[in-house]
Short mmCIF file of C-alpha atoms and ligand atoms in Angstrom, two decimals:
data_model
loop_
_atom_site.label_atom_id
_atom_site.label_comp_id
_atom_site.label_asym_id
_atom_site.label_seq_id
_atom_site.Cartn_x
_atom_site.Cartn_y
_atom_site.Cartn_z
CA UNK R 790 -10.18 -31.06 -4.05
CA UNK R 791 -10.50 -28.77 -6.99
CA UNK R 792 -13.82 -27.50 -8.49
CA UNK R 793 -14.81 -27.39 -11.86
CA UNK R 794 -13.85 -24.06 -11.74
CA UNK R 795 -9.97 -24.27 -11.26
CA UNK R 796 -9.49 -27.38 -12.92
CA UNK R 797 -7.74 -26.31 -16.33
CA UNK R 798 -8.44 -22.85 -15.76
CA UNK R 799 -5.35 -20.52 -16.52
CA UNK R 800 -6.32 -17.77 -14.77
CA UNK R 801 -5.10 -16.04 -11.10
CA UNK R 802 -7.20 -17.09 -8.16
CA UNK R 803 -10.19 -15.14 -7.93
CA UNK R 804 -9.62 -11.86 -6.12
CA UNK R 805 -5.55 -11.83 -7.02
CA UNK R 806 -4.30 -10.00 -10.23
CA UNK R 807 -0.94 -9.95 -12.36
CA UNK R 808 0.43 -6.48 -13.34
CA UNK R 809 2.21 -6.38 -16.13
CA UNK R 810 4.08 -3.40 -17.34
CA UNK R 811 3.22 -0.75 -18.07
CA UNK R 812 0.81 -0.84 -14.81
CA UNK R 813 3.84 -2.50 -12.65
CA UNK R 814 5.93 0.62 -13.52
CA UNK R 815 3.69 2.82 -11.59
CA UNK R 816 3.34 -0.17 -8.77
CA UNK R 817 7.04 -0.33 -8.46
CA UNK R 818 8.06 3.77 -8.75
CA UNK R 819 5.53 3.97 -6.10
CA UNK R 820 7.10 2.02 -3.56
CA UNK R 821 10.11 3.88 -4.53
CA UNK R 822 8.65 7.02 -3.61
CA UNK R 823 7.62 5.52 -0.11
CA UNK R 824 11.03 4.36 0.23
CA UNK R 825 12.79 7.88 -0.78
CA UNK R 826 10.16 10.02 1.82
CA UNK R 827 10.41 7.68 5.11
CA UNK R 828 14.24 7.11 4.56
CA UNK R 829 14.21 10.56 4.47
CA UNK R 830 12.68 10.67 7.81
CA UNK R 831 14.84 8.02 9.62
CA UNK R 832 12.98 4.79 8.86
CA UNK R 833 14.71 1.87 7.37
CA UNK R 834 13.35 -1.17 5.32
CA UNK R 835 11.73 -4.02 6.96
CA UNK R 836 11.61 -7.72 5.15
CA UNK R 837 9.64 -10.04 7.37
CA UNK R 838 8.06 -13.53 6.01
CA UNK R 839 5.01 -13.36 3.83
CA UNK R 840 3.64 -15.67 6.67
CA UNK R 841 3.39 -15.62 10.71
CA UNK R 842 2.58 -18.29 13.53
CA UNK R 843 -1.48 -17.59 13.21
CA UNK R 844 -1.51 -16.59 16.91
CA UNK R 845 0.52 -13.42 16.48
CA UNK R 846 -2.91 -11.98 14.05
CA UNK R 847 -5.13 -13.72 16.03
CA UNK R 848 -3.30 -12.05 19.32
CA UNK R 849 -2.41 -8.93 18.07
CA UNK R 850 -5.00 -7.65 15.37
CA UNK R 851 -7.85 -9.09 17.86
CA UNK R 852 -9.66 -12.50 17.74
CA UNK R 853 -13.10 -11.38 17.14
CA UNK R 854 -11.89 -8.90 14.26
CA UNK R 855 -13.26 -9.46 11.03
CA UNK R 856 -10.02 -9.32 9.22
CA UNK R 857 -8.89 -12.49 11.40
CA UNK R 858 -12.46 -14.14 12.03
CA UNK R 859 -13.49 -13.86 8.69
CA UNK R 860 -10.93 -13.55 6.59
CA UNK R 861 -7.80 -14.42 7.39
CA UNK R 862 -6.02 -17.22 5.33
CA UNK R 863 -5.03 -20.30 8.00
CA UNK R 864 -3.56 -23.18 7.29
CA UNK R 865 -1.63 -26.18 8.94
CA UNK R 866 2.05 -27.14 6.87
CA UNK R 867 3.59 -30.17 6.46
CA UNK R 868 5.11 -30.15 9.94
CA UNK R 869 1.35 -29.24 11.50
CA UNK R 870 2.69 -25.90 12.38
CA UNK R 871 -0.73 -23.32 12.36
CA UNK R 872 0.31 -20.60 10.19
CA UNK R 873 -1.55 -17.57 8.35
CA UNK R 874 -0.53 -15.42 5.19
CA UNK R 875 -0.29 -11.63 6.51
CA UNK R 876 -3.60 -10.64 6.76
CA UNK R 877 -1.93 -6.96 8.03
CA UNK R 878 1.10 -5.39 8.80
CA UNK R 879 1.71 -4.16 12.12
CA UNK R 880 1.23 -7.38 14.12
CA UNK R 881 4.41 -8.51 12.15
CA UNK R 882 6.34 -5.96 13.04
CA UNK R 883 5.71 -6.13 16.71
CA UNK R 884 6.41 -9.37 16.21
CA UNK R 885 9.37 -8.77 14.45
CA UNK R 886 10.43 -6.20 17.17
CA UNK R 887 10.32 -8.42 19.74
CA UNK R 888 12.51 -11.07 17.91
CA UNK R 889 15.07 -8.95 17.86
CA UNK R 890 15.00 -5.68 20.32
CA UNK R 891 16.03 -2.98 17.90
CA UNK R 892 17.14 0.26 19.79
CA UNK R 893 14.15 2.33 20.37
CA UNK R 894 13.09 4.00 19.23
CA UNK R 895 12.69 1.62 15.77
CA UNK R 896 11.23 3.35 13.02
CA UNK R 897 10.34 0.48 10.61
CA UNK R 898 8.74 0.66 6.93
CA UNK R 899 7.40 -2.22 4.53
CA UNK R 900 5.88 -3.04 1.18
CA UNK R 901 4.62 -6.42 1.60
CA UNK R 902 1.62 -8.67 -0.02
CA UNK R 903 -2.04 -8.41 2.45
CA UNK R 904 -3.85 -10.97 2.09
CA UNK R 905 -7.80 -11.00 2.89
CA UNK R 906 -10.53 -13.31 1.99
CA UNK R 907 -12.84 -10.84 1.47
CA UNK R 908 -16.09 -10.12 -1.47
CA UNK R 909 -13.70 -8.63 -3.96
CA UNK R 910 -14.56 -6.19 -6.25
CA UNK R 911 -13.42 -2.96 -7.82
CA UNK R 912 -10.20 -1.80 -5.09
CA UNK R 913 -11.43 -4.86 -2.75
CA UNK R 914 -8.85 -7.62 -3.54
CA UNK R 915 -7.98 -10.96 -2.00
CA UNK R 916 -4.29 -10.32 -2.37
CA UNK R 917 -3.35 -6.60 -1.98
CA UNK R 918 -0.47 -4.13 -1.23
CA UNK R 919 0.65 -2.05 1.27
CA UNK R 920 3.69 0.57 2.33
CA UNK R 921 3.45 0.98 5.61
CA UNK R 922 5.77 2.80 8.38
CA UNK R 923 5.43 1.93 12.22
CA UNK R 924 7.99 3.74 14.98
CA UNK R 925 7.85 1.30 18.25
CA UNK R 926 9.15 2.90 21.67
CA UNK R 927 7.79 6.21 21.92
CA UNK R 928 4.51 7.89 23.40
CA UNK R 929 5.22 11.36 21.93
CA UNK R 930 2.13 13.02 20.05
CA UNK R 931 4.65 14.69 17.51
CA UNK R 932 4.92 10.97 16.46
CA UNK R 933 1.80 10.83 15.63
CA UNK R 934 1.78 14.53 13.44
CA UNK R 935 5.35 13.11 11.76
CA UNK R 936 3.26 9.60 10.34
CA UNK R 937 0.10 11.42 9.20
CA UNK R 938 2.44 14.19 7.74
CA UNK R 939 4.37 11.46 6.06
CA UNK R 940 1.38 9.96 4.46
CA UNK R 941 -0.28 12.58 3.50
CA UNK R 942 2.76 13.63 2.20
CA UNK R 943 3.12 10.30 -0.04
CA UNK R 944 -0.62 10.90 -1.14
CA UNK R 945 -0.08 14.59 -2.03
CA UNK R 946 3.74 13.74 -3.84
CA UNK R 947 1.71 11.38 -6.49
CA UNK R 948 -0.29 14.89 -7.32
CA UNK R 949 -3.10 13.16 -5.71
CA UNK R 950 -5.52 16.27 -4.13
CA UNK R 951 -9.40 15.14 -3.91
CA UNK R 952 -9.18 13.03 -0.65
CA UNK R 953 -9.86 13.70 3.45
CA UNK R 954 -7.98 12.78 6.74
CA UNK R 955 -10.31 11.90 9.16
CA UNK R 956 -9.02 11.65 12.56
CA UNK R 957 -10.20 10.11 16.73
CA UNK R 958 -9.37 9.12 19.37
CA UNK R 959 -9.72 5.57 20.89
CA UNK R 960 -9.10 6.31 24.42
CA UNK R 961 -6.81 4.18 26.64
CA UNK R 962 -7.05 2.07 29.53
CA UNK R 963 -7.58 4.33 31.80
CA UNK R 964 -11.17 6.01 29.91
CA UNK R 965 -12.23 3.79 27.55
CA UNK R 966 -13.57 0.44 29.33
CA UNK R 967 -16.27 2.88 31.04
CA UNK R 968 -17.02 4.47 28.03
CA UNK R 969 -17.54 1.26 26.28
CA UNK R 970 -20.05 0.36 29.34
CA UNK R 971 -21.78 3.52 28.79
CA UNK R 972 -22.23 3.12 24.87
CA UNK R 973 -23.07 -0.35 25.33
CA UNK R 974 -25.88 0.36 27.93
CA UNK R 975 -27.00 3.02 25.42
CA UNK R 976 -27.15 0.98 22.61
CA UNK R 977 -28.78 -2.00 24.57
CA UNK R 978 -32.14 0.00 25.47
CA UNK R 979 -32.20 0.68 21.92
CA UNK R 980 -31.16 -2.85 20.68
CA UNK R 981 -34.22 -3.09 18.35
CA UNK R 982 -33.47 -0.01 15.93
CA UNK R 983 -30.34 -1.34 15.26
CA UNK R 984 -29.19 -3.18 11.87
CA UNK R 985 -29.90 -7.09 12.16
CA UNK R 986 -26.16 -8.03 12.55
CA UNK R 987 -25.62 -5.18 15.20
CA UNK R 988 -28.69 -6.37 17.06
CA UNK R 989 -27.01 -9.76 17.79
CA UNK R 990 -23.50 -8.15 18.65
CA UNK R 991 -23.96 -5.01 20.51
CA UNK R 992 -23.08 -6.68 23.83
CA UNK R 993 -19.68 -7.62 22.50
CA UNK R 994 -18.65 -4.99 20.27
CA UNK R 995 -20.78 -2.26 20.55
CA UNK R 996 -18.19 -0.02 19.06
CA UNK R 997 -18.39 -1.64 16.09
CA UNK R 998 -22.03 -0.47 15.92
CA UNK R 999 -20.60 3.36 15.29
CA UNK R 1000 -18.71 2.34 12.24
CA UNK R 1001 -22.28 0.78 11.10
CA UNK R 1002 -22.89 2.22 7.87
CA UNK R 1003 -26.95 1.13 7.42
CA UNK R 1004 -29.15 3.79 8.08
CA UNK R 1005 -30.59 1.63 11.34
CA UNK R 1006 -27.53 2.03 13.23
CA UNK R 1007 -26.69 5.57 12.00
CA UNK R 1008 -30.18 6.81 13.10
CA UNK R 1009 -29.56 5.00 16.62
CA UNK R 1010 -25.92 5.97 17.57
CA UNK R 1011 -26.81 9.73 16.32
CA UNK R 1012 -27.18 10.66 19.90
CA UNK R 1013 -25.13 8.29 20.96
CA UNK R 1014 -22.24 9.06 24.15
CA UNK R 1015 -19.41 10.29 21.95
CA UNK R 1016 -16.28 8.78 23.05
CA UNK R 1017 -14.24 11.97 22.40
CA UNK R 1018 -16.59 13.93 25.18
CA UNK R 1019 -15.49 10.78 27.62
CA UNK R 1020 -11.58 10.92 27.08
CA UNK R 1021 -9.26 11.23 30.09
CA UNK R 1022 -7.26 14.05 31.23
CA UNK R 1023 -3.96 12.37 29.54
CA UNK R 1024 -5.77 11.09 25.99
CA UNK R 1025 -7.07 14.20 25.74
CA UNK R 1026 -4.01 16.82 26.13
CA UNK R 1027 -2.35 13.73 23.70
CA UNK R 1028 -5.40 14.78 21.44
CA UNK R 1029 -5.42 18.35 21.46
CA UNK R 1030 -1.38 18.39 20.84
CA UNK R 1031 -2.03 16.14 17.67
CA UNK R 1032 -4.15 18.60 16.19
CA UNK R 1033 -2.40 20.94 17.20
CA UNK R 1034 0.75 19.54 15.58
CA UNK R 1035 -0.84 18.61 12.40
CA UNK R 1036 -2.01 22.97 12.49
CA UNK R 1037 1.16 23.95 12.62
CA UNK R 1038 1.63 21.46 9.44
CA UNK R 1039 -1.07 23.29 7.37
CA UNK R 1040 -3.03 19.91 7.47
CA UNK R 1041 -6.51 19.96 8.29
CA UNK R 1042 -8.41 16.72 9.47
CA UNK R 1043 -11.97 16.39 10.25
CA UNK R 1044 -12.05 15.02 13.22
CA UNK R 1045 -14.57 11.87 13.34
CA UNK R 1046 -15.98 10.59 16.93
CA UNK R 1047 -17.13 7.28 14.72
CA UNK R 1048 -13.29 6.11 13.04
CA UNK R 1049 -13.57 2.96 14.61
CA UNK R 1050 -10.72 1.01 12.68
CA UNK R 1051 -10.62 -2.57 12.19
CA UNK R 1052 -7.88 -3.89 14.41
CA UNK R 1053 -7.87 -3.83 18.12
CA UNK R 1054 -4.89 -3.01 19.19
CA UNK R 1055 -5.60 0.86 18.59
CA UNK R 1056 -5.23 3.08 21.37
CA UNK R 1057 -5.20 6.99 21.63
CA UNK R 1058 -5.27 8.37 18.14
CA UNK R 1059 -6.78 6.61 14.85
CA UNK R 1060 -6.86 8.38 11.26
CA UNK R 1061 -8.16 7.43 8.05
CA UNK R 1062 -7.65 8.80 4.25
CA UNK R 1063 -10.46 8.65 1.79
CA UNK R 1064 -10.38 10.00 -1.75
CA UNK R 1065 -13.24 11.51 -2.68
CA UNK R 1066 -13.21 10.66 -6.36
CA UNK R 1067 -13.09 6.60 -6.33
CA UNK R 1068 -16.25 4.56 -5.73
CA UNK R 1069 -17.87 5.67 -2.06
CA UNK R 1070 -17.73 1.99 -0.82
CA UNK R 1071 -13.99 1.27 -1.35
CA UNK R 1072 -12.55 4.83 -0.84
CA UNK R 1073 -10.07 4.32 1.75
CA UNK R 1074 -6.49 5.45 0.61
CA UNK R 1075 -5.16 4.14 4.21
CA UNK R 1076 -5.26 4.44 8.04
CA UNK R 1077 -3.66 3.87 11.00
CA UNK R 1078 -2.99 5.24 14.23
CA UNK R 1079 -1.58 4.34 17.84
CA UNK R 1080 -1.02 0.73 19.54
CA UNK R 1081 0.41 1.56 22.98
CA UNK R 1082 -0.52 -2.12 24.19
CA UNK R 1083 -0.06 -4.43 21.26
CA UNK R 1084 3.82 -5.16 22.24
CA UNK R 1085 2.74 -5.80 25.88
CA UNK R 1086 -0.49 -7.74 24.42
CA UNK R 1087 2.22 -9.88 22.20
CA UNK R 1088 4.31 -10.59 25.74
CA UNK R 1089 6.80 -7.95 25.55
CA UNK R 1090 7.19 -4.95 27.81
CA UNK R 1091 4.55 -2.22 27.57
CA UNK R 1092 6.34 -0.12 24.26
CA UNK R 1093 4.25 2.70 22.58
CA UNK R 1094 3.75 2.30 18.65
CA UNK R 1095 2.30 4.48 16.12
CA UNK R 1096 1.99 3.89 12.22
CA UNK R 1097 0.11 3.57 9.37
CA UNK R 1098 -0.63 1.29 6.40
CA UNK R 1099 -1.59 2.54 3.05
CA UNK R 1100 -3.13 0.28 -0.02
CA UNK R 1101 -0.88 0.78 -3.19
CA UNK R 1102 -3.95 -0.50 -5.47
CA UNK R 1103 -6.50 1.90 -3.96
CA UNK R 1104 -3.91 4.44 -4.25
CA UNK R 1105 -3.38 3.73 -8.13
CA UNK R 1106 -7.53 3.87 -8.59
CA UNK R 1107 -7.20 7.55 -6.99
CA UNK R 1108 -4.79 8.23 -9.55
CA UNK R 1109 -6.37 7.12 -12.35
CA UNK R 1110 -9.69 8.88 -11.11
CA UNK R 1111 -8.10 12.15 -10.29
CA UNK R 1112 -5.59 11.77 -13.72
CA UNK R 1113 -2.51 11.76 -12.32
CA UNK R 1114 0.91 9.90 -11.74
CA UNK R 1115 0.79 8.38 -15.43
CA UNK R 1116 3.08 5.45 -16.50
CA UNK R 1117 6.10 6.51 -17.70
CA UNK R 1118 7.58 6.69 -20.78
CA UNK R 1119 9.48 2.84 -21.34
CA UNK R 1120 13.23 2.86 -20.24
CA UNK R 1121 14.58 2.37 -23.33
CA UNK R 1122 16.63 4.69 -25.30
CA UNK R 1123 17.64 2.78 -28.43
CA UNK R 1124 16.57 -0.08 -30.36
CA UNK R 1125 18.48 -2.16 -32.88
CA UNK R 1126 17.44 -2.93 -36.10
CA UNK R 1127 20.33 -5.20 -37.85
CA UNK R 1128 19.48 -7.05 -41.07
CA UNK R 1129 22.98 -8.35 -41.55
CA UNK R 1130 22.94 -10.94 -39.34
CA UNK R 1131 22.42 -9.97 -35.50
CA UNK R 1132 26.36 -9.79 -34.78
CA UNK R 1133 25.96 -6.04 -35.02
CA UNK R 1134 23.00 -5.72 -33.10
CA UNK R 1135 24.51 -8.21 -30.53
CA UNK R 1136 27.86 -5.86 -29.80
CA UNK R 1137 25.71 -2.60 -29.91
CA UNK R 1138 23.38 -3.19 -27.48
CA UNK R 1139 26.32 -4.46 -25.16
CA UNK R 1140 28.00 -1.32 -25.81
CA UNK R 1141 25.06 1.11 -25.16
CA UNK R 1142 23.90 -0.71 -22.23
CA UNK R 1143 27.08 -0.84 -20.73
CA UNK R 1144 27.82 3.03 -21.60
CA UNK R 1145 24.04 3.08 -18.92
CA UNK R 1146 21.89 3.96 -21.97
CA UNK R 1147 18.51 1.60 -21.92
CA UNK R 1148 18.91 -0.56 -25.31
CA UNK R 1149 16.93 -3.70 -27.07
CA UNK R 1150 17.04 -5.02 -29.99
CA UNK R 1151 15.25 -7.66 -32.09
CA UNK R 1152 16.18 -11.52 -32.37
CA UNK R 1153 15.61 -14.58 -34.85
CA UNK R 1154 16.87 -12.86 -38.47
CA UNK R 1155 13.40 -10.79 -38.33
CA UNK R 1156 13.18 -8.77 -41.84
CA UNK R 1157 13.40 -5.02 -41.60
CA UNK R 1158 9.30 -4.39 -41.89
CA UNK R 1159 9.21 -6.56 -38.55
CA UNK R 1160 12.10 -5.30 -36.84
CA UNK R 1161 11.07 -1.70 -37.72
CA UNK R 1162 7.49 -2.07 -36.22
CA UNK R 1163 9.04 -3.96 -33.27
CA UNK R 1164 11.44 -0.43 -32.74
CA UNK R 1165 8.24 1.52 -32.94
CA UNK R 1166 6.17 -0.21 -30.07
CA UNK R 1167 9.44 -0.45 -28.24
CA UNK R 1168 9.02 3.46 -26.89
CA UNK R 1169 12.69 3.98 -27.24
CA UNK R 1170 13.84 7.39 -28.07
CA UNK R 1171 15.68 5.89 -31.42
CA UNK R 1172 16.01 3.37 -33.80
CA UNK R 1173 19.81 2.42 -34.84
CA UNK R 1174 19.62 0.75 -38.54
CA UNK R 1175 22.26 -1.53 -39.54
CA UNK R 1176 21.82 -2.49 -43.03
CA UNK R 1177 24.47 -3.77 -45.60
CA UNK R 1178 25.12 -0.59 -46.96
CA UNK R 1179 25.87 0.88 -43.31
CA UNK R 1180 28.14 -2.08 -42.33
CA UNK R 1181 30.05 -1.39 -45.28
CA UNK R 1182 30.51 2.14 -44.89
CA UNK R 1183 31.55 1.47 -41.06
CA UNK R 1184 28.42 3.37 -39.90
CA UNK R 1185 24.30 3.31 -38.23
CA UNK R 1186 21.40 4.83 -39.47
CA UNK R 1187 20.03 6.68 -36.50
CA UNK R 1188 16.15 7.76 -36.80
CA UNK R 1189 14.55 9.22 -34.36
CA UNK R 1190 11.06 7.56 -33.00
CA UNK R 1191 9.85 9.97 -30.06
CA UNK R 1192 10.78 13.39 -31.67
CA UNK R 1193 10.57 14.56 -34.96
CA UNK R 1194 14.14 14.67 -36.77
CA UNK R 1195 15.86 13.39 -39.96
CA UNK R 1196 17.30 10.38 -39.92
CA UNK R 1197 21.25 10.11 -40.32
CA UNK R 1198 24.55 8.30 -40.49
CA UNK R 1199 26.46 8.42 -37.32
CA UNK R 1200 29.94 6.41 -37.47
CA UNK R 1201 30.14 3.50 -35.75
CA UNK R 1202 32.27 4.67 -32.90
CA UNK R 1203 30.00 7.46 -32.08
CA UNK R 1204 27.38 5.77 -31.34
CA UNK R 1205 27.24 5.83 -27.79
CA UNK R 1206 27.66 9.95 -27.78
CA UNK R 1207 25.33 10.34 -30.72
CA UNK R 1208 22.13 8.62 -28.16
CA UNK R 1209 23.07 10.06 -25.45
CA UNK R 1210 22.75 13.64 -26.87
CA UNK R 1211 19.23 12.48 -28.61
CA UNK R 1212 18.26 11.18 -25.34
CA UNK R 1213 19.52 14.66 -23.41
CA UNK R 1214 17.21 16.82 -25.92
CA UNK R 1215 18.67 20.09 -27.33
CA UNK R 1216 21.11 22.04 -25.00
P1 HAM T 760 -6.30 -1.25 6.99
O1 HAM T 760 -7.18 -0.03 7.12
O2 HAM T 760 -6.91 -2.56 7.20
O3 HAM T 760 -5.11 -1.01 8.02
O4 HAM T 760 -5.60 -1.25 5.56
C1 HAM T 760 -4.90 -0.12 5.07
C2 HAM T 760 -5.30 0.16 3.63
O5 HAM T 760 -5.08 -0.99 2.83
C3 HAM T 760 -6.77 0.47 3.43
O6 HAM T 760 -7.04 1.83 3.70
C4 HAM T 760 -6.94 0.16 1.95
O7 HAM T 760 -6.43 1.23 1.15
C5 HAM T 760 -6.03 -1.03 1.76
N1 HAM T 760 -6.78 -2.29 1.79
C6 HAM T 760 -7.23 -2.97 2.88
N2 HAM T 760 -7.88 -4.09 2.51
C7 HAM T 760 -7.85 -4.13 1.16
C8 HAM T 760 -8.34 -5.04 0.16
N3 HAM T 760 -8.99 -6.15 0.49
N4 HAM T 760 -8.13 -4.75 -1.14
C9 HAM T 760 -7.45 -3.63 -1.51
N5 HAM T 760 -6.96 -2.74 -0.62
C10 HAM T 760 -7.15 -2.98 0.70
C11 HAM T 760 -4.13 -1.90 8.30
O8 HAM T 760 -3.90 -2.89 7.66
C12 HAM T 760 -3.26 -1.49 9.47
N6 HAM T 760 -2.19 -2.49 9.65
C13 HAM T 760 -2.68 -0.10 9.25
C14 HAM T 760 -1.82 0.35 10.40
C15 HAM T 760 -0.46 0.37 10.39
N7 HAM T 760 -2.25 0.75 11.57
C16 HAM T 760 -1.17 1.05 12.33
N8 HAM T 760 -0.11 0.81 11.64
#
């Protein structure tokens, strides 16, 4: 059924946007930069489907989650099969893992689709983006210092500089359950301060009830037991050599006894990045942290994980709000003007393209007003004239577009060397 709404309406779903160019520039370069820093660091690409068995979310990210209770997009196919469009990343890749038993330990990254039924609004999206990189099969704190390194590194390599790392622990199996009976107990005597929707779930998730942001819940949980005061001997030495590792890296979190993520399959360490000059309510750059149980949780054998995912259109808001990582310039270094036809145009392009220079050129007989206004939005470095006087004399009018310069004759054979040396810039 369709509502009045969607019927004839030619626009995306609500929540979901098209980028066109220039915006998809930066989306793309951006991922490229992702790519170029983790393959640096020994991860390699991973392309999983867009959708999973609904069980391995509803398993792995945790049942009574938001993400999956509220907003995760279900659906039966043709076949009946119960499926769900990734609501999040790292259940897939466990998943993914255990498939196919890469050595360990697998360092893994992605760029993949998210998709979230959520309220959208500015940097709150029904379909958004994420790079993410996850390492499965290895308990070692330094893992945890080399992913918040590497994203703070992506953050900081897009000349991004006004946002936080936050960083907690969750605990394991061994301390948290009795701190969670000890917060819970706590918040229970005081069930009637808190918020009305914590009121109603503090038996279940009371941990939930830290992350609370109305002032109800913040005014309770102040004196709260503070899970970080309650960590074993293990979690906590695992702690203290984060920090310590993340020191020695010159990078200085503020370290939070409320970061209760989302998911929960976290164990042990949790971090969060917020920019501090996008809208308060949306400022989360990305987050992640450890998952020691989620392969044994999917039915594997216990394997430690660690990673992080980071949103590529929250990202891009930062950047605008903090002026930096601009699109580029187009990719074009010539453009064609031919008013003799279009055969010239046809074998010019061919030739500067295939000599690696970026060239277009303009189609249907345009006149020369047209064409010439088509070269100017085109952002290439030069226009190449071919007029009957020029084919004639065996030669292109080259002006220059991006730089002030005279325009001249260049023979027809030279045209290849002539753009290139326009497109080097003065040696
Ligand atoms: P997450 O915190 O849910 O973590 O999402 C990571 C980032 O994705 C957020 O910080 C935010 O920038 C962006 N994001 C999330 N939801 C939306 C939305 N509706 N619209 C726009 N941007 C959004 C995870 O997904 C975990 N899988 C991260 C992780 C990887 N943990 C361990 N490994």
């Amino acid at each position: 059924m369709t509502s009045a709404d969607e019927q004839g309406a030619l626009r995306a779903p609500t929540g979901t946007h098209d980028v066109l160019w220039p915006a998809s520039w930066r989306f793309q370069t951006m991922v490229a930069n992702f790519a170029s820093l983790v393959e640096r660091a020994g991860y390699g690409l991973l392309q999983s489907p867009t959708f999973e068995y609904a069980w391995v979310f509803r398993r792995g990210a945790g049942e009574g989650t938001d993400v999956v209770a509220k907003e995760m997009y279900e659906f039966a196919d043709r076949d009946g099969r119960h499926l769900a469009l990734r609501p999040e990343g790292t259940a897939s890749v466990v998943r993914a893992y255990l498939q196919h038993h890469p050595a360990l330990p697998w360092k893994a990254w992605y760029a993949t689709p998210l998709f979230r039924h959520e309220r959208p609004q500015a940097g709150r999206y029904r379909q958004h983006h994420q790079v993410g990189a996850e390492v499965l099969g290895a308990a070692d704190a330094d893992l945890d210092v080399e992913v918040i390194w590497l994203a703070d590194r992506f953050l900081s390599g897009l000349g991004l500089e006004r946002y936080t790392l936050k960083i907690g622990s969750m605990g394991d199996g061994n301390c948290r359950p009795a701190y969670v009976d000890e917060l819970r107990r706590f918040l229970v005597e005081r069930r009637d301060s808190l918020c009305d929707e914590h009121r109603s779930r503090v038996e279940t998730s009371p941990l939930r009830v830290l992350d609370c942001k109305q002032p109800a819940c913040r005014a309770t949980t102040a004196g709260a037991p503070r899970l970080l005061d309650r960590l074993c001997e293990e979690c906590a030495a695992h702690f203290a050599r984060v920090l310590d590792g993340l020191g020695a890296l010159s990078i200085a979190p503020e370290v939070d006894d409320r970061l209760v993520r989302g998911f929960d399959y976290y164990t042990r360490t949790t971090f969060e990045f917020a920019s501090a000059a996008i809208d308060a309510a949306q400022n989360a750059l990305g987050g992640g942290g450890r998952y020691d149980d989620l392969v044994a949780t999917l039915g594997g054998d216990p394997t430690p994980g660690v990673g992080f995912g980071i949103g590529i259109e929250r990202v891009l808001l930062a950047c605008d709000a903090e002026g930096v990582f601009p699109a580029a310039p187009g990719a074009l270094d010539a453009f064609v003007v031919d008013v003799t036809g279009g055969e010239a145009a046809r074998d010019l392009v061919a030739e500067l393209r295939g000599g690696g220079l970026g060239a277009d050129r303009a189609y249907d007989g345009r006149s020369m007003k047209a064409q010439m206004k088509l070269a100017d939005r085109s952002g290439a470095a030069v226009a190449l004239i071919v007029g009957r006087e020029e084919l004639a004399a065996g030669t292109v009018t080259l002006r220059p577009l991006r730089a002030p310069g005279e325009q001249r004759p260049v023979g027809r054979h030279d045209v290849v060397s002539a753009v290139r040396s326009v497109v080097a810039g003065p040696s």
